[in-house]
């Protein structure tokens, strides 16, 4: 992970914005209120009055079957009785019987065309049934009679938004605000639409207007907090989200999780220590936990069991929202045993699809591009299912050329994308996203392929019945850790992570002075994203730097808030903050060249360097790591095994510190490590792409034999 692009997810950047459609999202009125006029039109002892009164009482008490029988009694005598038609339609719609309820609601509108409550309830029922275009027409019909009807305006906005007609939705919002200037939820919805158009400052202003009108409007605080977060205004974002929590929001840990993530981003470890126990309690005990599973990979106190539980909860929620689809193909799965392909397998190509939002300039693409190119086209047909943007980069063009077919699914719904993938008659679908930014697990839940695989993008279990296998290796997913995964583990012999031998690295290393480094002195390098830092580990790094005269700690610039906090930590630890150097972000080729100016890479935990560690090793920079119990904490160890340097893997933090100091004091030993990486680079298993692809293809064939 580089640059923090996976620190949030699932979903796109704005997926967690909260819409504020209300004030009233329910049906028009209480059943008794709806029927009063009809009751008044009959003498109290009239049979229809008695039948209607009993039905209304049953309806109000929730005895819907009895209420429905009463309304049918009235309709048997008066077939076009508007109230009975309307109320019987509501009974059916409340229980999901839209096929029966909607015709009754339509008949009620025909019988009483001037009753706007009837029209509104029809529109709402249409929206709830999924007939969004019809719902929009029905809301528009209410507005023809009453152009400033707030319930109809908010309902129309909701339907248009769900239809993706954002221009029309914006016009509707403008009307709502013009006719109801004090309606705060409309300002929240306006902010959301402006944000989707990239008009961030206008969106922030809209959220602030909403809060000026209604200071306790929780969606406004949450959305403002998310927006400020994305502007790297972390302290302001924290204030907003803490206010939402203080107002009583309990949303399964969604906002609490965001506050924890902000604490990680800001290296605000005091806040992290206060919030993490509550978040872990939510993960472990909340029946509707909404904590992003990826966040648990970063938490210092999260166990493999916590990560699995969070993933299972997330997967169950996704499955519950997914329409029934193809049944899982495997009642039980055993680890596939590689075997030579049969003659029939030689003749028939396996149809293999990789699903990702990262088919552009991105760390995942940096690792996998050569894999797609090297697949044996006599045995595999290789397809891309692209869920992300086309950045028109050289990497995007290379990827498009590297697949047999490149399917752009980014604008399709999960149902549409699934239909498109099923049309390919796939044998295997490999998901490269897991629960990271812009993931689409809803597609996998619809089971577009008989074999579905979790690989590379998410270093943990997806906890999902719709994922069959996880690709690991003996180090990153050892036998003693199998219980942490719901998928069947498939172990590649060297390393689960691929590498691209064509990755660019600038031929000239900039001089130290140009990089802000001292001309002399040892350079400890940590180019991991700051969300991977913990206070104990950062203090250990500072201690190592302080112990080595003239040494510096070279870090990726984490932004102003985190930088200020790291400098404060250095002062508290008795280390001159000037011994930390912050590298700005730069083009990939230039960034990789920077590793040549460093002396030793210090790995992080509980989330290791992944692509960054591979880049360091590719550039000839040794990496020191200490693996933990989780997959995310064992990646660097796997990489070091695959470059034949297991001596850089430490059993504990005492050994980690000792090894870092030993290498800093022994230039000859360090030079030998660098020489090993540079001189053997083309022959080490980690960088032997053809060898890797051969093992990967054998694994895919074994998976298909297990069907």
Tab-separated table of C-alpha atoms in Angstrom, residues 409-606:
chain	number	residue	atom	x	y	z
A	409	UNK	CA	-17.423	-2.476	-15.878
A	410	UNK	CA	-16.945	0.780	-13.992
A	411	UNK	CA	-20.248	2.364	-15.011
A	412	UNK	CA	-22.331	-0.792	-14.500
A	413	UNK	CA	-24.353	-1.772	-11.456
A	414	UNK	CA	-23.443	-4.974	-9.639
A	415	UNK	CA	-26.281	-6.795	-11.424
A	416	UNK	CA	-25.203	-5.471	-14.827
A	417	UNK	CA	-21.545	-6.269	-14.206
A	418	UNK	CA	-22.478	-9.796	-13.118
A	419	UNK	CA	-24.513	-10.319	-16.283
A	420	UNK	CA	-21.571	-9.111	-18.358
A	421	UNK	CA	-19.145	-11.447	-16.603
A	422	UNK	CA	-21.479	-14.440	-16.867
A	423	UNK	CA	-21.653	-13.890	-20.601
A	424	UNK	CA	-17.919	-14.655	-20.677
A	425	UNK	CA	-18.556	-18.193	-19.320
A	426	UNK	CA	-15.683	-17.849	-16.869
A	427	UNK	CA	-13.931	-20.719	-15.133
A	428	UNK	CA	-12.197	-18.560	-12.523
A	429	UNK	CA	-12.758	-15.032	-11.227
A	430	UNK	CA	-9.825	-13.585	-9.260
A	431	UNK	CA	-10.630	-10.610	-7.063
A	432	UNK	CA	-7.710	-8.216	-6.533
A	433	UNK	CA	-9.541	-5.823	-4.197
A	434	UNK	CA	-11.038	-7.547	-1.150
A	435	UNK	CA	-12.340	-4.788	1.132
A	436	UNK	CA	-10.118	-1.969	-0.147
A	437	UNK	CA	-11.046	1.306	-1.816
A	438	UNK	CA	-13.467	1.011	-4.759
A	439	UNK	CA	-14.010	-2.708	-4.195
A	440	UNK	CA	-17.218	-4.307	-5.489
A	441	UNK	CA	-17.799	-7.455	-3.409
A	442	UNK	CA	-21.477	-7.335	-4.374
A	443	UNK	CA	-20.442	-8.633	-7.800
A	444	UNK	CA	-18.684	-11.623	-6.261
A	445	UNK	CA	-21.705	-12.276	-4.024
A	446	UNK	CA	-23.764	-12.790	-7.204
A	447	UNK	CA	-21.374	-15.603	-8.164
A	448	UNK	CA	-20.491	-14.801	-11.803
A	449	UNK	CA	-17.946	-17.633	-11.879
A	450	UNK	CA	-17.905	-21.162	-10.452
A	451	UNK	CA	-14.486	-20.623	-8.836
A	452	UNK	CA	-13.796	-17.301	-7.078
A	453	UNK	CA	-10.450	-16.365	-5.585
A	454	UNK	CA	-9.115	-13.749	-3.161
A	455	UNK	CA	-5.592	-12.731	-4.147
A	456	UNK	CA	-3.061	-9.988	-3.485
A	457	UNK	CA	-5.131	-6.845	-2.884
A	458	UNK	CA	-6.453	-7.771	0.552
A	459	UNK	CA	-4.064	-9.517	2.992
A	460	UNK	CA	-6.686	-11.322	5.022
A	461	UNK	CA	-9.794	-13.431	4.795
A	462	UNK	CA	-12.900	-11.986	3.152
A	463	UNK	CA	-15.019	-14.146	5.460
A	464	UNK	CA	-17.383	-14.738	2.558
A	465	UNK	CA	-19.138	-17.917	1.420
A	466	UNK	CA	-18.862	-16.633	-2.143
A	467	UNK	CA	-15.026	-16.693	-2.087
A	468	UNK	CA	-13.605	-20.185	-2.481
A	469	UNK	CA	-9.832	-19.818	-2.336
A	470	UNK	CA	-7.155	-17.467	-1.032
A	471	UNK	CA	-3.716	-17.533	-2.641
A	472	UNK	CA	-0.888	-17.408	-0.111
A	473	UNK	CA	2.441	-19.085	0.537
A	474	UNK	CA	4.050	-21.076	3.379
A	475	UNK	CA	5.336	-17.909	5.090
A	476	UNK	CA	2.524	-15.412	4.709
A	477	UNK	CA	-0.217	-17.996	5.397
A	478	UNK	CA	1.494	-20.806	7.355
A	479	UNK	CA	-0.304	-23.941	8.438
A	480	UNK	CA	-0.671	-22.742	12.029
A	481	UNK	CA	-2.673	-19.713	10.794
A	482	UNK	CA	-5.208	-21.617	8.668
A	483	UNK	CA	-8.007	-21.020	11.170
A	484	UNK	CA	-7.816	-17.280	10.392
A	485	UNK	CA	-9.239	-17.865	6.892
A	486	UNK	CA	-12.651	-18.925	5.652
A	487	UNK	CA	-11.246	-19.535	2.177
A	488	UNK	CA	-9.391	-22.712	1.281
A	489	UNK	CA	-5.709	-21.775	1.200
A	490	UNK	CA	-3.700	-22.355	-1.964
A	491	UNK	CA	0.019	-21.999	-1.255
A	492	UNK	CA	2.458	-20.964	-3.966
A	493	UNK	CA	5.920	-22.427	-3.320
A	494	UNK	CA	7.966	-19.199	-3.169
A	495	UNK	CA	5.868	-16.105	-2.495
A	496	UNK	CA	2.246	-15.145	-3.071
A	497	UNK	CA	3.264	-11.708	-4.364
A	498	UNK	CA	4.211	-11.236	-8.034
A	499	UNK	CA	6.668	-8.644	-9.310
A	500	UNK	CA	7.073	-6.851	-12.608
A	501	UNK	CA	10.597	-6.889	-14.027
A	502	UNK	CA	9.687	-3.931	-16.247
A	503	UNK	CA	8.901	-1.595	-13.340
A	504	UNK	CA	10.572	1.738	-13.954
A	505	UNK	CA	13.401	3.003	-11.788
A	506	UNK	CA	15.253	6.205	-12.613
A	507	UNK	CA	18.796	5.406	-13.799
A	508	UNK	CA	20.377	8.220	-11.783
A	509	UNK	CA	20.155	8.433	-7.991
A	510	UNK	CA	19.739	12.046	-6.869
A	511	UNK	CA	22.489	13.345	-4.604
A	512	UNK	CA	21.702	13.265	-0.903
A	513	UNK	CA	21.636	17.020	-0.643
A	514	UNK	CA	18.895	17.197	-3.289
A	515	UNK	CA	16.840	14.745	-1.228
A	516	UNK	CA	17.234	16.707	1.990
A	517	UNK	CA	19.564	14.092	3.476
A	518	UNK	CA	22.887	14.754	5.210
A	519	UNK	CA	25.979	14.130	3.111
A	520	UNK	CA	27.241	11.614	5.663
A	521	UNK	CA	25.513	9.534	8.278
A	522	UNK	CA	23.394	6.397	8.190
A	523	UNK	CA	19.918	6.665	6.582
A	524	UNK	CA	17.184	4.473	8.048
A	525	UNK	CA	14.304	4.473	5.573
A	526	UNK	CA	10.572	3.988	6.285
A	527	UNK	CA	8.525	4.803	3.198
A	528	UNK	CA	5.358	3.151	4.488
A	529	UNK	CA	2.165	5.102	4.808
A	530	UNK	CA	1.888	6.620	8.295
A	531	UNK	CA	-1.348	4.695	9.018
A	532	UNK	CA	0.966	1.695	9.496
A	533	UNK	CA	2.914	3.352	12.311
A	534	UNK	CA	2.367	2.667	15.996
A	535	UNK	CA	3.735	4.600	18.941
A	536	UNK	CA	5.877	1.720	20.346
A	537	UNK	CA	7.424	0.992	16.944
A	538	UNK	CA	8.042	4.668	16.160
A	539	UNK	CA	9.733	5.067	19.540
A	540	UNK	CA	11.889	2.033	18.699
A	541	UNK	CA	12.930	3.663	15.405
A	542	UNK	CA	13.788	6.874	17.223
A	543	UNK	CA	15.874	4.934	19.730
A	544	UNK	CA	17.812	3.263	16.922
A	545	UNK	CA	18.433	6.618	15.223
A	546	UNK	CA	19.553	8.222	18.488
A	547	UNK	CA	21.959	5.343	19.157
A	548	UNK	CA	23.722	5.644	15.770
A	549	UNK	CA	25.687	8.903	15.597
A	550	UNK	CA	24.674	11.103	12.681
A	551	UNK	CA	21.857	8.774	11.613
A	552	UNK	CA	18.507	10.044	10.281
A	553	UNK	CA	15.055	8.544	9.830
A	554	UNK	CA	13.785	9.094	6.281
A	555	UNK	CA	9.984	9.064	6.073
A	556	UNK	CA	7.311	9.575	3.445
A	557	UNK	CA	5.677	12.961	4.072
A	558	UNK	CA	2.376	12.078	5.806
A	559	UNK	CA	0.849	15.561	5.631
A	560	UNK	CA	1.015	18.528	8.001
A	561	UNK	CA	-1.056	17.104	10.866
A	562	UNK	CA	0.815	13.808	11.090
A	563	UNK	CA	4.184	15.514	10.576
A	564	UNK	CA	3.526	17.832	13.515
A	565	UNK	CA	2.533	14.876	15.693
A	566	UNK	CA	5.626	12.882	14.707
A	567	UNK	CA	7.873	15.817	15.520
A	568	UNK	CA	6.158	16.098	18.898
A	569	UNK	CA	6.747	12.378	19.520
A	570	UNK	CA	10.445	12.847	18.732
A	571	UNK	CA	10.725	15.692	21.227
A	572	UNK	CA	8.937	13.615	23.873
A	573	UNK	CA	11.394	10.767	23.187
A	574	UNK	CA	14.375	13.079	23.561
A	575	UNK	CA	15.325	12.976	19.879
A	576	UNK	CA	16.024	16.060	17.798
A	577	UNK	CA	13.146	16.308	15.246
A	578	UNK	CA	15.752	17.491	12.763
A	579	UNK	CA	16.952	13.904	12.567
A	580	UNK	CA	13.752	13.065	10.690
A	581	UNK	CA	13.627	13.838	6.957
A	582	UNK	CA	10.291	13.802	5.094
A	583	UNK	CA	10.261	12.795	1.433
A	584	UNK	CA	7.594	14.377	-0.778
A	585	UNK	CA	5.532	12.237	-3.115
A	586	UNK	CA	7.034	11.818	-6.567
A	587	UNK	CA	6.716	9.827	-9.774
A	588	UNK	CA	7.172	6.047	-9.315
A	589	UNK	CA	10.493	5.825	-11.189
A	590	UNK	CA	12.004	8.658	-9.133
A	591	UNK	CA	10.596	7.281	-5.883
A	592	UNK	CA	12.203	3.883	-6.508
A	593	UNK	CA	15.554	5.524	-7.200
A	594	UNK	CA	15.393	7.078	-3.733
A	595	UNK	CA	15.916	3.655	-2.170
A	596	UNK	CA	19.500	3.723	-3.474
A	597	UNK	CA	20.179	6.757	-1.292
A	598	UNK	CA	19.080	4.908	1.861
A	599	UNK	CA	21.064	2.357	3.861
A	600	UNK	CA	18.419	0.160	5.513
A	601	UNK	CA	14.620	-0.168	5.323
A	602	UNK	CA	12.834	-0.601	8.670
A	603	UNK	CA	9.535	-2.430	8.270
A	604	UNK	CA	6.300	-1.606	10.102
A	605	UNK	CA	3.767	-3.706	12.014
A	606	UNK	CA	1.032	-4.885	12.346
